mmCIF file of C-alpha atoms in Angstrom:
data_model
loop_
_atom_site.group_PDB
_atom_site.id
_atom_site.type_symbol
_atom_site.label_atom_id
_atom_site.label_comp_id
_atom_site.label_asym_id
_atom_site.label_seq_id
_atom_site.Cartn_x
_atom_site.Cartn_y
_atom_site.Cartn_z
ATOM 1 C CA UNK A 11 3.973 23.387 -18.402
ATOM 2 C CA UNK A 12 1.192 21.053 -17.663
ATOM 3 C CA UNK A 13 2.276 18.011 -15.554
ATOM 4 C CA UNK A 14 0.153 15.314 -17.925
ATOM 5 C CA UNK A 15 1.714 17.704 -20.951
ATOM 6 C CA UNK A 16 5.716 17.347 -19.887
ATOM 7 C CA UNK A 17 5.479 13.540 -18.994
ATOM 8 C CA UNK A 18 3.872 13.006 -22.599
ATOM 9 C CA UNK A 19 6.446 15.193 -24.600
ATOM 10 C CA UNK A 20 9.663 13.759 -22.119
ATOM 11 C CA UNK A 21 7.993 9.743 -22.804
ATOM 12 C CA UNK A 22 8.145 10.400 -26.496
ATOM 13 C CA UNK A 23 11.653 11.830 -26.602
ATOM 14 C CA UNK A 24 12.759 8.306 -24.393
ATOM 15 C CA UNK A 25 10.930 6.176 -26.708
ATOM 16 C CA UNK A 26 13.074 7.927 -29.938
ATOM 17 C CA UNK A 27 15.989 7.826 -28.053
ATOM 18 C CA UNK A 28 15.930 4.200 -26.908
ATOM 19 C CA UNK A 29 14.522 3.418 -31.345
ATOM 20 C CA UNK A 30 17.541 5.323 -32.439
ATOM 21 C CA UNK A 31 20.240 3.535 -30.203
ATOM 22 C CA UNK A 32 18.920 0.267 -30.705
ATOM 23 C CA UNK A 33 18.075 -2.522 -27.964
ATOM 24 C CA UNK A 34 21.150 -2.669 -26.099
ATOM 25 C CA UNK A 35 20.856 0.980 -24.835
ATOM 26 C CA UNK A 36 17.551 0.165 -22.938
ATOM 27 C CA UNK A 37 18.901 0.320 -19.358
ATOM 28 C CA UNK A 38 22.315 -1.389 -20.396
ATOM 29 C CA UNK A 39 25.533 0.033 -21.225
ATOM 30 C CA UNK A 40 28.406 -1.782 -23.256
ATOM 31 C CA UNK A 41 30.329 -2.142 -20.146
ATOM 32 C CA UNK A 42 29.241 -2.271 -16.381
ATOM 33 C CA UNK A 43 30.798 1.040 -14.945
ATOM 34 C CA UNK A 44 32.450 0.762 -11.843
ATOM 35 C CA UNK A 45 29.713 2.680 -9.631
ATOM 36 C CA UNK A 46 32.257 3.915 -6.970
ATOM 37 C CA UNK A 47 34.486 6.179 -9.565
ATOM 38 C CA UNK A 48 31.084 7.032 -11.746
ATOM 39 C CA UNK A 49 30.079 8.431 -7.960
ATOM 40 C CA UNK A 50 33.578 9.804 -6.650
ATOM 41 C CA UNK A 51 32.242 13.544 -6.693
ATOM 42 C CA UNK A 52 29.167 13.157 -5.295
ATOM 43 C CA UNK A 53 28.890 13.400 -1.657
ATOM 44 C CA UNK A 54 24.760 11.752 -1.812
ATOM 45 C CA UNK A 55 26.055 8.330 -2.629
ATOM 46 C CA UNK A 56 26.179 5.733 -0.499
ATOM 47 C CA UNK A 57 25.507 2.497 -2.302
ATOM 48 C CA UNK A 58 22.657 0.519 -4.354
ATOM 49 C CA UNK A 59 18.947 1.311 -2.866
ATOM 50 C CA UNK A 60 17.454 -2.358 -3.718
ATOM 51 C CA UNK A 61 13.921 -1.562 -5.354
ATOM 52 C CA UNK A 62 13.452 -4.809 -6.882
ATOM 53 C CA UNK A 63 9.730 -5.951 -6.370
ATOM 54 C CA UNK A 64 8.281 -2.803 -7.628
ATOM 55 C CA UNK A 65 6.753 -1.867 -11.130
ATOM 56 C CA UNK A 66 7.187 1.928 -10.864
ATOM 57 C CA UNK A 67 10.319 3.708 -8.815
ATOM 58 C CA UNK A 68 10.398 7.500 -8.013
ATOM 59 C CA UNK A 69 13.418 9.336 -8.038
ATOM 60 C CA UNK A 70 13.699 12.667 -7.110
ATOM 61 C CA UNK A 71 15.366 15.618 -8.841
ATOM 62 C CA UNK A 72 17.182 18.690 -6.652
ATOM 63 C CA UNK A 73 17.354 16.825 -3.362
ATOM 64 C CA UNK A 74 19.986 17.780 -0.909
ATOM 65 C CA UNK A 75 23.332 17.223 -2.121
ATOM 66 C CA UNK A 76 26.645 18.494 -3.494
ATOM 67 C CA UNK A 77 26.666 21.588 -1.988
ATOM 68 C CA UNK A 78 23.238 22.393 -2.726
ATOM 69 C CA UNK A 79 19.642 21.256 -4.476
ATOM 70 C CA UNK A 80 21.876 18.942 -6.623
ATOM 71 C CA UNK A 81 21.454 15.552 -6.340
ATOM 72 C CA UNK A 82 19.368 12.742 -7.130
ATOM 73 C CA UNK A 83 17.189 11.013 -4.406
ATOM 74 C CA UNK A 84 18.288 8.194 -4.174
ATOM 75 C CA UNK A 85 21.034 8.429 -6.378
ATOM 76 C CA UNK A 86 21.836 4.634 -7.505
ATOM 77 C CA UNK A 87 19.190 2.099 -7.421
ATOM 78 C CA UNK A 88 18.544 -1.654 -8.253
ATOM 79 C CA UNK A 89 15.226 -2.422 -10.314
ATOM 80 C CA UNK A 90 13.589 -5.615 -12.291
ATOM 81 C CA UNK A 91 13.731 -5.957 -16.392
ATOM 82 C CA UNK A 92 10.565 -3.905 -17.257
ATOM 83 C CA UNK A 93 10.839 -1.314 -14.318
ATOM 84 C CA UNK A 94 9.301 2.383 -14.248
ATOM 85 C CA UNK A 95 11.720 4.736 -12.823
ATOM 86 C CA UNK A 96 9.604 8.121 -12.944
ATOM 87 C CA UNK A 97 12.092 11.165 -11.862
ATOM 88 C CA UNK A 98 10.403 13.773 -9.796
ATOM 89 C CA UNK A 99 11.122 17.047 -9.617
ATOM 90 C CA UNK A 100 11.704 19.168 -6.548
ATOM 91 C CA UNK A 101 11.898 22.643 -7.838
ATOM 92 C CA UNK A 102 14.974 23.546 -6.232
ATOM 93 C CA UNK A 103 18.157 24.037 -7.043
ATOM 94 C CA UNK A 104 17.580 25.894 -11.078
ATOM 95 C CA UNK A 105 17.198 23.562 -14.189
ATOM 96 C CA UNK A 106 17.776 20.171 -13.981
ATOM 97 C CA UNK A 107 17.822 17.454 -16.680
ATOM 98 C CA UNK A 108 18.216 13.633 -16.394
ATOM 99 C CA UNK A 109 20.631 12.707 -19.101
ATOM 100 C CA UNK A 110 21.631 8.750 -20.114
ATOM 101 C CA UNK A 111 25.449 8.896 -20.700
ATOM 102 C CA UNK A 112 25.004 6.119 -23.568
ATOM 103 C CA UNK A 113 22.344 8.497 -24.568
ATOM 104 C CA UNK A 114 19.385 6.005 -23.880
ATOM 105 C CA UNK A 115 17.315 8.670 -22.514
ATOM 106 C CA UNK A 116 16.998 12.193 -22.053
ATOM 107 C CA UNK A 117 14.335 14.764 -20.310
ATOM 108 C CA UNK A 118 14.393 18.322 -21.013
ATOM 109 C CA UNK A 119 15.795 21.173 -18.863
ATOM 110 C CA UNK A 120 12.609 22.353 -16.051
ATOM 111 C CA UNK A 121 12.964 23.760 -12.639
ATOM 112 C CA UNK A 122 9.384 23.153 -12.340
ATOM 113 C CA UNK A 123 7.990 21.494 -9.230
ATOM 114 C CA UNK A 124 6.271 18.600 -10.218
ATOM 115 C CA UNK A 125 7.432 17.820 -12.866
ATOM 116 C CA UNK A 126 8.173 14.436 -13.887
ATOM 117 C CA UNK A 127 10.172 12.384 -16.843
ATOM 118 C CA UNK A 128 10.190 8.317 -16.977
ATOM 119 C CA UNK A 129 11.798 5.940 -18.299
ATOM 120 C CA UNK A 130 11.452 1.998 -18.379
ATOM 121 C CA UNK A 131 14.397 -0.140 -18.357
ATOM 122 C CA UNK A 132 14.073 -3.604 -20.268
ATOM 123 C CA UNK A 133 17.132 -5.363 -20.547
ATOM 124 C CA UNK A 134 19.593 -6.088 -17.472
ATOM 125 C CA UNK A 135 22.659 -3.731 -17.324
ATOM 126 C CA UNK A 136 23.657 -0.645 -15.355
ATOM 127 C CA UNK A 137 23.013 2.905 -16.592
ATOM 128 C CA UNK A 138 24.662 5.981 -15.234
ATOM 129 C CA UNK A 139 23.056 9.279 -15.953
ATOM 130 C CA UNK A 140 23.883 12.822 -15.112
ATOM 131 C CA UNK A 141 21.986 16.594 -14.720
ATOM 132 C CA UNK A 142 23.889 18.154 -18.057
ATOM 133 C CA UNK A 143 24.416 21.854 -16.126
ATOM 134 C CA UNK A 144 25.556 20.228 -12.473
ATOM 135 C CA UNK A 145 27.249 16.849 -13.631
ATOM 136 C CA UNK A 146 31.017 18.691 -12.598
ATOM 137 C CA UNK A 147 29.500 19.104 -9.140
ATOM 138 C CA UNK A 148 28.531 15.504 -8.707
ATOM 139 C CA UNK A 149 24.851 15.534 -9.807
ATOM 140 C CA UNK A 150 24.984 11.698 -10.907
ATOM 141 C CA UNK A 151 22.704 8.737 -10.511
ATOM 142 C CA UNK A 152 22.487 5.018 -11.543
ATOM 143 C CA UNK A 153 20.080 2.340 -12.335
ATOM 144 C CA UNK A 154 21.141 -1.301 -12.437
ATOM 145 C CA UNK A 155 18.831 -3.617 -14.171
ATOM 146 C CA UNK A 156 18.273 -7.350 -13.108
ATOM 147 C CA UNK A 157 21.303 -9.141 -11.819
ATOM 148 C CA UNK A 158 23.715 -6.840 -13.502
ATOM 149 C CA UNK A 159 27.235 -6.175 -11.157
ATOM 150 C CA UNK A 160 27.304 -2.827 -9.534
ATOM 151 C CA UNK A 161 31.061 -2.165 -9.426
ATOM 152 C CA UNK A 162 31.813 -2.173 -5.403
ATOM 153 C CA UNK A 163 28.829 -0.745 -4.007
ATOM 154 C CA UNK A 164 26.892 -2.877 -1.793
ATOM 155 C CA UNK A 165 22.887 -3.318 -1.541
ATOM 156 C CA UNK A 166 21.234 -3.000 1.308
ATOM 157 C CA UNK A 167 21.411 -5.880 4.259
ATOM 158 C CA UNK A 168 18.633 -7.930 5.245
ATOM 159 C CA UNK A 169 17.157 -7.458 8.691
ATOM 160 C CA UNK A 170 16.919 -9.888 11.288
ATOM 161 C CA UNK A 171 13.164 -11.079 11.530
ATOM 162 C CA UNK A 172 14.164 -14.111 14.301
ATOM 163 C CA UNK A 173 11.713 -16.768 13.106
ATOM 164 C CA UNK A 174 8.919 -14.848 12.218
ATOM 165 C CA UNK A 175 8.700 -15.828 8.528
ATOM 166 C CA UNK A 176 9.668 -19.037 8.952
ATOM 167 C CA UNK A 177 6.564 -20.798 7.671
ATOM 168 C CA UNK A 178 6.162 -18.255 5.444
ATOM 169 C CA UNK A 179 6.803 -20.036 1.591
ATOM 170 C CA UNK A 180 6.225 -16.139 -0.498
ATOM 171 C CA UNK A 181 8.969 -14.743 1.489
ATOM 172 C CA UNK A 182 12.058 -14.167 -0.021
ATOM 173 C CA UNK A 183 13.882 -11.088 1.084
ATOM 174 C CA UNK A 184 12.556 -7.471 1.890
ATOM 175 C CA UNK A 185 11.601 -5.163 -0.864
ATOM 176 C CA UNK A 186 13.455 -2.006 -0.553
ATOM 177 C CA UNK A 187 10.489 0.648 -1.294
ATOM 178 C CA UNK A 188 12.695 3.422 0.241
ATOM 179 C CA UNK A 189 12.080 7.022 -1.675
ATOM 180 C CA UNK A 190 8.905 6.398 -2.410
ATOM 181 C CA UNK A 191 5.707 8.322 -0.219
ATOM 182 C CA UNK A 192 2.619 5.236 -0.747
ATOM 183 C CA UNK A 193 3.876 1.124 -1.280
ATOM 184 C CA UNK A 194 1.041 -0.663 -2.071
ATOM 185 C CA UNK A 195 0.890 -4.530 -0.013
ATOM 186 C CA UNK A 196 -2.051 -7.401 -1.847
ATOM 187 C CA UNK A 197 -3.877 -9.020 0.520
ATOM 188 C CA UNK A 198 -5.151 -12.509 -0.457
ATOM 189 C CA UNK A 199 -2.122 -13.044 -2.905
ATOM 190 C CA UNK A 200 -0.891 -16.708 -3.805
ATOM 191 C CA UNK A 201 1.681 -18.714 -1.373
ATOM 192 C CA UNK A 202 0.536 -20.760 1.848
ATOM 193 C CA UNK A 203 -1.511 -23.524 -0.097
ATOM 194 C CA UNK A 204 -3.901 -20.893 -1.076
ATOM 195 C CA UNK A 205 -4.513 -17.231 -1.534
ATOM 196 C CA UNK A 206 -3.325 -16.443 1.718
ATOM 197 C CA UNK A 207 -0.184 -14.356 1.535
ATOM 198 C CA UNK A 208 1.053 -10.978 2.028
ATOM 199 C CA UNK A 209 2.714 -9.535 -1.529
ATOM 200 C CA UNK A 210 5.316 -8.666 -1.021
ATOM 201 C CA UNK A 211 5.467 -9.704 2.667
ATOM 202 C CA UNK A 212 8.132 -7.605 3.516
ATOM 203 C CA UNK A 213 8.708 -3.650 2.593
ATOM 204 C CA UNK A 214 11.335 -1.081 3.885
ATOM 205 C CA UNK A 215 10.309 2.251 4.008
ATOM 206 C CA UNK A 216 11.452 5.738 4.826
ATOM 207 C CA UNK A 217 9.647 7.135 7.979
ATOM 208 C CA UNK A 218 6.075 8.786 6.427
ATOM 209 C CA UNK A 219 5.159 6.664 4.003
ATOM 210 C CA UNK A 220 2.053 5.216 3.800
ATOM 211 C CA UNK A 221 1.648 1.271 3.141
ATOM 212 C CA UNK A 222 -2.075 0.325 1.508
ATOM 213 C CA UNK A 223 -2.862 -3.175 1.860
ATOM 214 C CA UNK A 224 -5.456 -3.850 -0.930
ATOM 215 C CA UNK A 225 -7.359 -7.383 -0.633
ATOM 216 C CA UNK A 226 -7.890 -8.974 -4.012
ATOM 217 C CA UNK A 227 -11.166 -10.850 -2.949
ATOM 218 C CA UNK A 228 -9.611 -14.185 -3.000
ATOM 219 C CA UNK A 229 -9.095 -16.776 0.393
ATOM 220 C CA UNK A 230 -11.673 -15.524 2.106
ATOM 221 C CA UNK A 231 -11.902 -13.350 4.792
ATOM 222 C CA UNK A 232 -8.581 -11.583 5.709
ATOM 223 C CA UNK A 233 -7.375 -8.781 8.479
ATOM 224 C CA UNK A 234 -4.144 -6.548 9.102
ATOM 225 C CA UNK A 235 -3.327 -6.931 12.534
ATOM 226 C CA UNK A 236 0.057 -5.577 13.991
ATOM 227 C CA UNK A 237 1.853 -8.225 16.029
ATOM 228 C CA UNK A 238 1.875 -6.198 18.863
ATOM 229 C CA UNK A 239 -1.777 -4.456 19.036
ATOM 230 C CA UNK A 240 -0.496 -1.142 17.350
ATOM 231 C CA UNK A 241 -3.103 -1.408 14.768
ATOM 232 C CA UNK A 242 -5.521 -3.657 13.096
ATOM 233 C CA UNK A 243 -7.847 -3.109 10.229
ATOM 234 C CA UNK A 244 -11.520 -4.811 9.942
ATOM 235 C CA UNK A 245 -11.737 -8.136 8.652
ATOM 236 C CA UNK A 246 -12.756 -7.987 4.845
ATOM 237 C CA UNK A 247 -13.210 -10.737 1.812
ATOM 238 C CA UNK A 248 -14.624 -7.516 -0.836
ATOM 239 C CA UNK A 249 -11.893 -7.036 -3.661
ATOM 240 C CA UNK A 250 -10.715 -3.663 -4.070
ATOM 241 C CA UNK A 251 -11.053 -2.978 -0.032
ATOM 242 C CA UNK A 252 -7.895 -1.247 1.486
ATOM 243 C CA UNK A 253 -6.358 -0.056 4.781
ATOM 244 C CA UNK A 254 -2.948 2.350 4.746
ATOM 245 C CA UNK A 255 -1.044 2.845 7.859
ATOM 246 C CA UNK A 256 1.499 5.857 7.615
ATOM 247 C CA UNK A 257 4.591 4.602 9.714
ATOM 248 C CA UNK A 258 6.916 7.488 11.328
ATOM 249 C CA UNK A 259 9.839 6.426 13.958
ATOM 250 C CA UNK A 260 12.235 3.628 13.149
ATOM 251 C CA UNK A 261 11.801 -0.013 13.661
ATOM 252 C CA UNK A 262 10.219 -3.196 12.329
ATOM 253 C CA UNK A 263 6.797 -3.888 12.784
ATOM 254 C CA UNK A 264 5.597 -7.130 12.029
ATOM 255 C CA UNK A 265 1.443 -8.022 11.304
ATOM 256 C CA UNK A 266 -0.162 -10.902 9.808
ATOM 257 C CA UNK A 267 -3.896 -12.065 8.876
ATOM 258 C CA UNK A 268 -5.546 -12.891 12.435
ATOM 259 C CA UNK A 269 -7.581 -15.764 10.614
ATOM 260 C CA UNK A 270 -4.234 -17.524 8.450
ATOM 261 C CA UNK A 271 -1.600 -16.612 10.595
ATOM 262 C CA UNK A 272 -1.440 -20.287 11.566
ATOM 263 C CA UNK A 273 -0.678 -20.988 7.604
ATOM 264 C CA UNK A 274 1.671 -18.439 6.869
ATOM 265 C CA UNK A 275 -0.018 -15.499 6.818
ATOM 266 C CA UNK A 276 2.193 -12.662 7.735
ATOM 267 C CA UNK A 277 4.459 -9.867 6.495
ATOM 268 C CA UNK A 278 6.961 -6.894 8.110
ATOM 269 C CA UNK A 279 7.018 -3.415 7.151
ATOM 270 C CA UNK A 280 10.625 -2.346 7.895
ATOM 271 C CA UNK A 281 10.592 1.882 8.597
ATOM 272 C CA UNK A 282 14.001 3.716 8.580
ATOM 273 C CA UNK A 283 17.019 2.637 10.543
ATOM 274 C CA UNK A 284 15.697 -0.194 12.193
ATOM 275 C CA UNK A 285 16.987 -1.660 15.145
ATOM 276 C CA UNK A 286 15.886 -5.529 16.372
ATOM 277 C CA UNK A 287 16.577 -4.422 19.656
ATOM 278 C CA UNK A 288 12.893 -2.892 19.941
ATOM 279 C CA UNK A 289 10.121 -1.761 17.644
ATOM 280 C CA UNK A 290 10.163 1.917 17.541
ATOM 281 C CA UNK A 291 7.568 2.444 14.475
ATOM 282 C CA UNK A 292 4.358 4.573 15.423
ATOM 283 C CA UNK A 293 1.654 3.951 12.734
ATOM 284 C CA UNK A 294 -0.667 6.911 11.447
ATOM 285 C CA UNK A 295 -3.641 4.838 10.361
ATOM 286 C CA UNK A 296 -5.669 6.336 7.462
ATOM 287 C CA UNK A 297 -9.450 5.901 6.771
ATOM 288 C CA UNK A 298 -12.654 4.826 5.127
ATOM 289 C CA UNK A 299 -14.384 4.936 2.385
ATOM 290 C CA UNK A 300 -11.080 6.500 0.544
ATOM 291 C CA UNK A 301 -10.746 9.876 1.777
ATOM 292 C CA UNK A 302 -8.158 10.784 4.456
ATOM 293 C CA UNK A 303 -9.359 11.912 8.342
ATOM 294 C CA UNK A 304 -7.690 14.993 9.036
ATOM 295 C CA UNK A 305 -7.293 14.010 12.555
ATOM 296 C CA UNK A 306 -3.593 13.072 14.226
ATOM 297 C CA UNK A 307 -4.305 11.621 17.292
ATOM 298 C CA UNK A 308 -1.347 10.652 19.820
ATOM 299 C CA UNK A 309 -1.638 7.245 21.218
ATOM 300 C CA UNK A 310 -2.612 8.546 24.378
ATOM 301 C CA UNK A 311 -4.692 11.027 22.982
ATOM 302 C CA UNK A 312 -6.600 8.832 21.019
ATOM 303 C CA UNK A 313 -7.186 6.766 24.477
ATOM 304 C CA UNK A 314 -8.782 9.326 25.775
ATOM 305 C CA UNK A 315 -10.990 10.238 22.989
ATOM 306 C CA UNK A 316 -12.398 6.331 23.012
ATOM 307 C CA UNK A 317 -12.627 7.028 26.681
ATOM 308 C CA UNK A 318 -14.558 10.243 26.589
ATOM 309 C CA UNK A 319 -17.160 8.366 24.103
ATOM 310 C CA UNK A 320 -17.141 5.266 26.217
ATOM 311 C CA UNK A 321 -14.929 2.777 24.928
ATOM 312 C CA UNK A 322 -12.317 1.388 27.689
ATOM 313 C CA UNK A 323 -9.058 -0.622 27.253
ATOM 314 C CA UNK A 324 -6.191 0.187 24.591
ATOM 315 C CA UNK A 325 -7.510 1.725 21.780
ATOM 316 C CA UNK A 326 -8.284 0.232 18.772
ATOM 317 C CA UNK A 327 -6.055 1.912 16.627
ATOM 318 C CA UNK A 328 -7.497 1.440 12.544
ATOM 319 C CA UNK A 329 -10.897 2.015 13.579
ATOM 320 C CA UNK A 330 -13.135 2.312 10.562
ATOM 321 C CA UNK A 331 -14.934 5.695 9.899
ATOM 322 C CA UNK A 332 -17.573 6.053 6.639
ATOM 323 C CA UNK A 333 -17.609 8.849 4.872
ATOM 324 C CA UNK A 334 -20.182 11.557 6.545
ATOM 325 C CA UNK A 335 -20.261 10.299 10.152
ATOM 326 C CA UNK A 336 -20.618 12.938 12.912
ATOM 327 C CA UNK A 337 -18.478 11.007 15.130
ATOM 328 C CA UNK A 338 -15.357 11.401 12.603
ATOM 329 C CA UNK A 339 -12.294 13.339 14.610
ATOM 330 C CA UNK A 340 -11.890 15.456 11.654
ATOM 331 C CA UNK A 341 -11.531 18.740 13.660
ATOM 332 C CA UNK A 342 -8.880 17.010 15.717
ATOM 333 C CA UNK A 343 -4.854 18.409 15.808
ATOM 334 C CA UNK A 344 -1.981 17.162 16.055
ATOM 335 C CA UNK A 345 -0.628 16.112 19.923
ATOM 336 C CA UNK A 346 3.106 15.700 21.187
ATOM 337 C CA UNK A 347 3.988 12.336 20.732
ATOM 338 C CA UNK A 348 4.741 10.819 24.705
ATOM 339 C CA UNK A 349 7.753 10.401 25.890
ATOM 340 C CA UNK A 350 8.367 6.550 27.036
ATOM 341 C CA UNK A 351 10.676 4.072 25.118
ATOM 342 C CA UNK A 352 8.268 3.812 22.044
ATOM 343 C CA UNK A 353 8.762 6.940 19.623
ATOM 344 C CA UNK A 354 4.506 6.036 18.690
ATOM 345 C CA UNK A 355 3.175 9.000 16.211
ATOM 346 C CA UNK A 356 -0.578 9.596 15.732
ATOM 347 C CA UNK A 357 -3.430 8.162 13.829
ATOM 348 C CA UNK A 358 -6.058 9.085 11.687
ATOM 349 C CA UNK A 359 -7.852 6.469 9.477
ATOM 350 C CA UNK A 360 -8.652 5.427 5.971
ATOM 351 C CA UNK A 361 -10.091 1.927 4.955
ATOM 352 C CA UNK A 362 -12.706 1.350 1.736
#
């Protein structure tokens, strides 16, 4: 079945459901379940994944688990009133289904890769759902709504940032964007007496995503520059311009707008099991223009490519390349990583 096809006939079949229940069943049960016995047979679950902050959450369907391709990825998470959860399908593990137990929602059976089903949750409450064939093996999942108790599971912990957001007035705690391959940062948002903020200013992130920092035109000119030289994108005021960064290792890396830092300007991208002890995150910085540099250069590797052309010093990792220049590493493969106390991946580049 066609992709555009299966998410059209599964959103039709939520929106009955959730007409035919009535407004309590959107993302609520009667009762809050307690999450730990809802979870007792299922060996994937290890507490609330905080995805507040976001308007669309993926969840995927046959990850590891249970024995097998049966579990959801991540099994219980905690969204906002008006949240997308989209459910993802993996292709493994047979048919799957995503089934509301209060009947809220429903997908149909596929084992096709790709496919997706979604669902958006209005009203604060938890729902528990199940795969219909797998449920006895443990093939549960969860999504709690708003400020809605969670039984005894605990959401994640907030990492240590010393004082680095402490003139910060957006910041709030970190968004937990975990299970999800792109998270998508605003440049120029509102907080600091102007449009000079980070939003949100801090994400976590499982090693490979990609973060996009898109400027919205407003406060004038603004960078991304990593606190500790790791990358940096061009200065920009254009709406619509963007840098991504692909993060691999584990660590915090903190950046902030070279101009504003001075009035707040700055934000943390939080990759993996972090550790304050040291930053272990190695960016993969993507492109111009939109379209993705096949290159995957090794820090070091990189340095000598800059030096070969010319260009001394560290390298200036987010370099911008436009679309058709002859210069572009696009024939370039991937390098072992070095082996010092920083676990740095490659880059590549992608700004517009």
């Amino acid at each position: 079945m066609d992709r555009r096809a299966f998410i059209g006939a599964v959103g039709a079949s939520a929106t009955a459901g959730a007409l035919a229940t009535g407004p309590s069943a959107v993302g609520a049960s009667e009762t809050e379940p307690d999450l730990e016995e809802w979870f007792a047979n299922a060996d994937n679950y290890d507490g609330v994944a905080n995805k507040t902050g976001l308007d669309e959450v993926v969840v995927e369907v046959g990850t590891d688990a249970n024995g097998g391709a049966f579990g959801y990825g991540p099994a219980a998470i905690r969204v906002d009133p008006g949240t997308t959860v989209v459910w993802e399908w993996t292709g493994d593990g047979g048919q799957h289904d995503v089934a509301a137990t209060d009947d809220s929602f429903g997908s149909p059976l596929t084992d096709e890769a790709g496919a997706t089903f979604e669902h958006t949750f209005e009203a604060e409450g938890t729902t528990t759902y199940s795969c219909t064939p797998h449920e006895a093996i443990g093939m549960k999942g969860a999504v709690v709504v708003g400020d809605a108790p969670a039984g005894t599971a605990a959401d994640s912990v907030e990492p240590d940032y010393g004082d680095w957001f402490a003139d910060v007035d957006n910041y709030e705690s970190t968004v937990d964007a975990r299970g999800t391959d792109e998270v998508a940062v605003s440049v120029g948002a509102e907080g600091n007496g102007g449009a000079l903020a980070f939003d949100p200013p801090a994400v976590h992130v499982d090693p490979g995503t990609t973060v996009v920092w898109k400027w919205t035109g407003d406060g004038g000119t603004h960078d991304v520059a990593d606190a500790d030289g790791d990358f940096a994108s061009e200065a920009a005021a254009d709406a619509g311009h963007t840098y991504a960064v692909t993060f691999d290792g584990a660590g915090i890396s903190k950046y902030r707008c070279t101009p504003h830092e001075g009035a707040g300007m700055k934000g943390a991208v939080v990759v993996g099991e972090y550790s304050t002890a040291g930053i272990t995150v190695g960016p993969e910085v993507l492109g111009v223009g939109g379209s993705l540099l096949a290159a995957v250069l090794s820090p070091i590797a990189f340095y000598v490519f800059l030096v070969a052309r010319g260009v001394g010093g560290r390298p200036p990792v987010g370099r911008s390349y436009r679309p058709g220049d002859e210069d572009a590493p696009f024939d370039r493969e991937t390098v072992p990583r070095r082996d010092d106390s920083r676990d740095d991946s490659a880059y590549s580049g992608r700004t517009s």
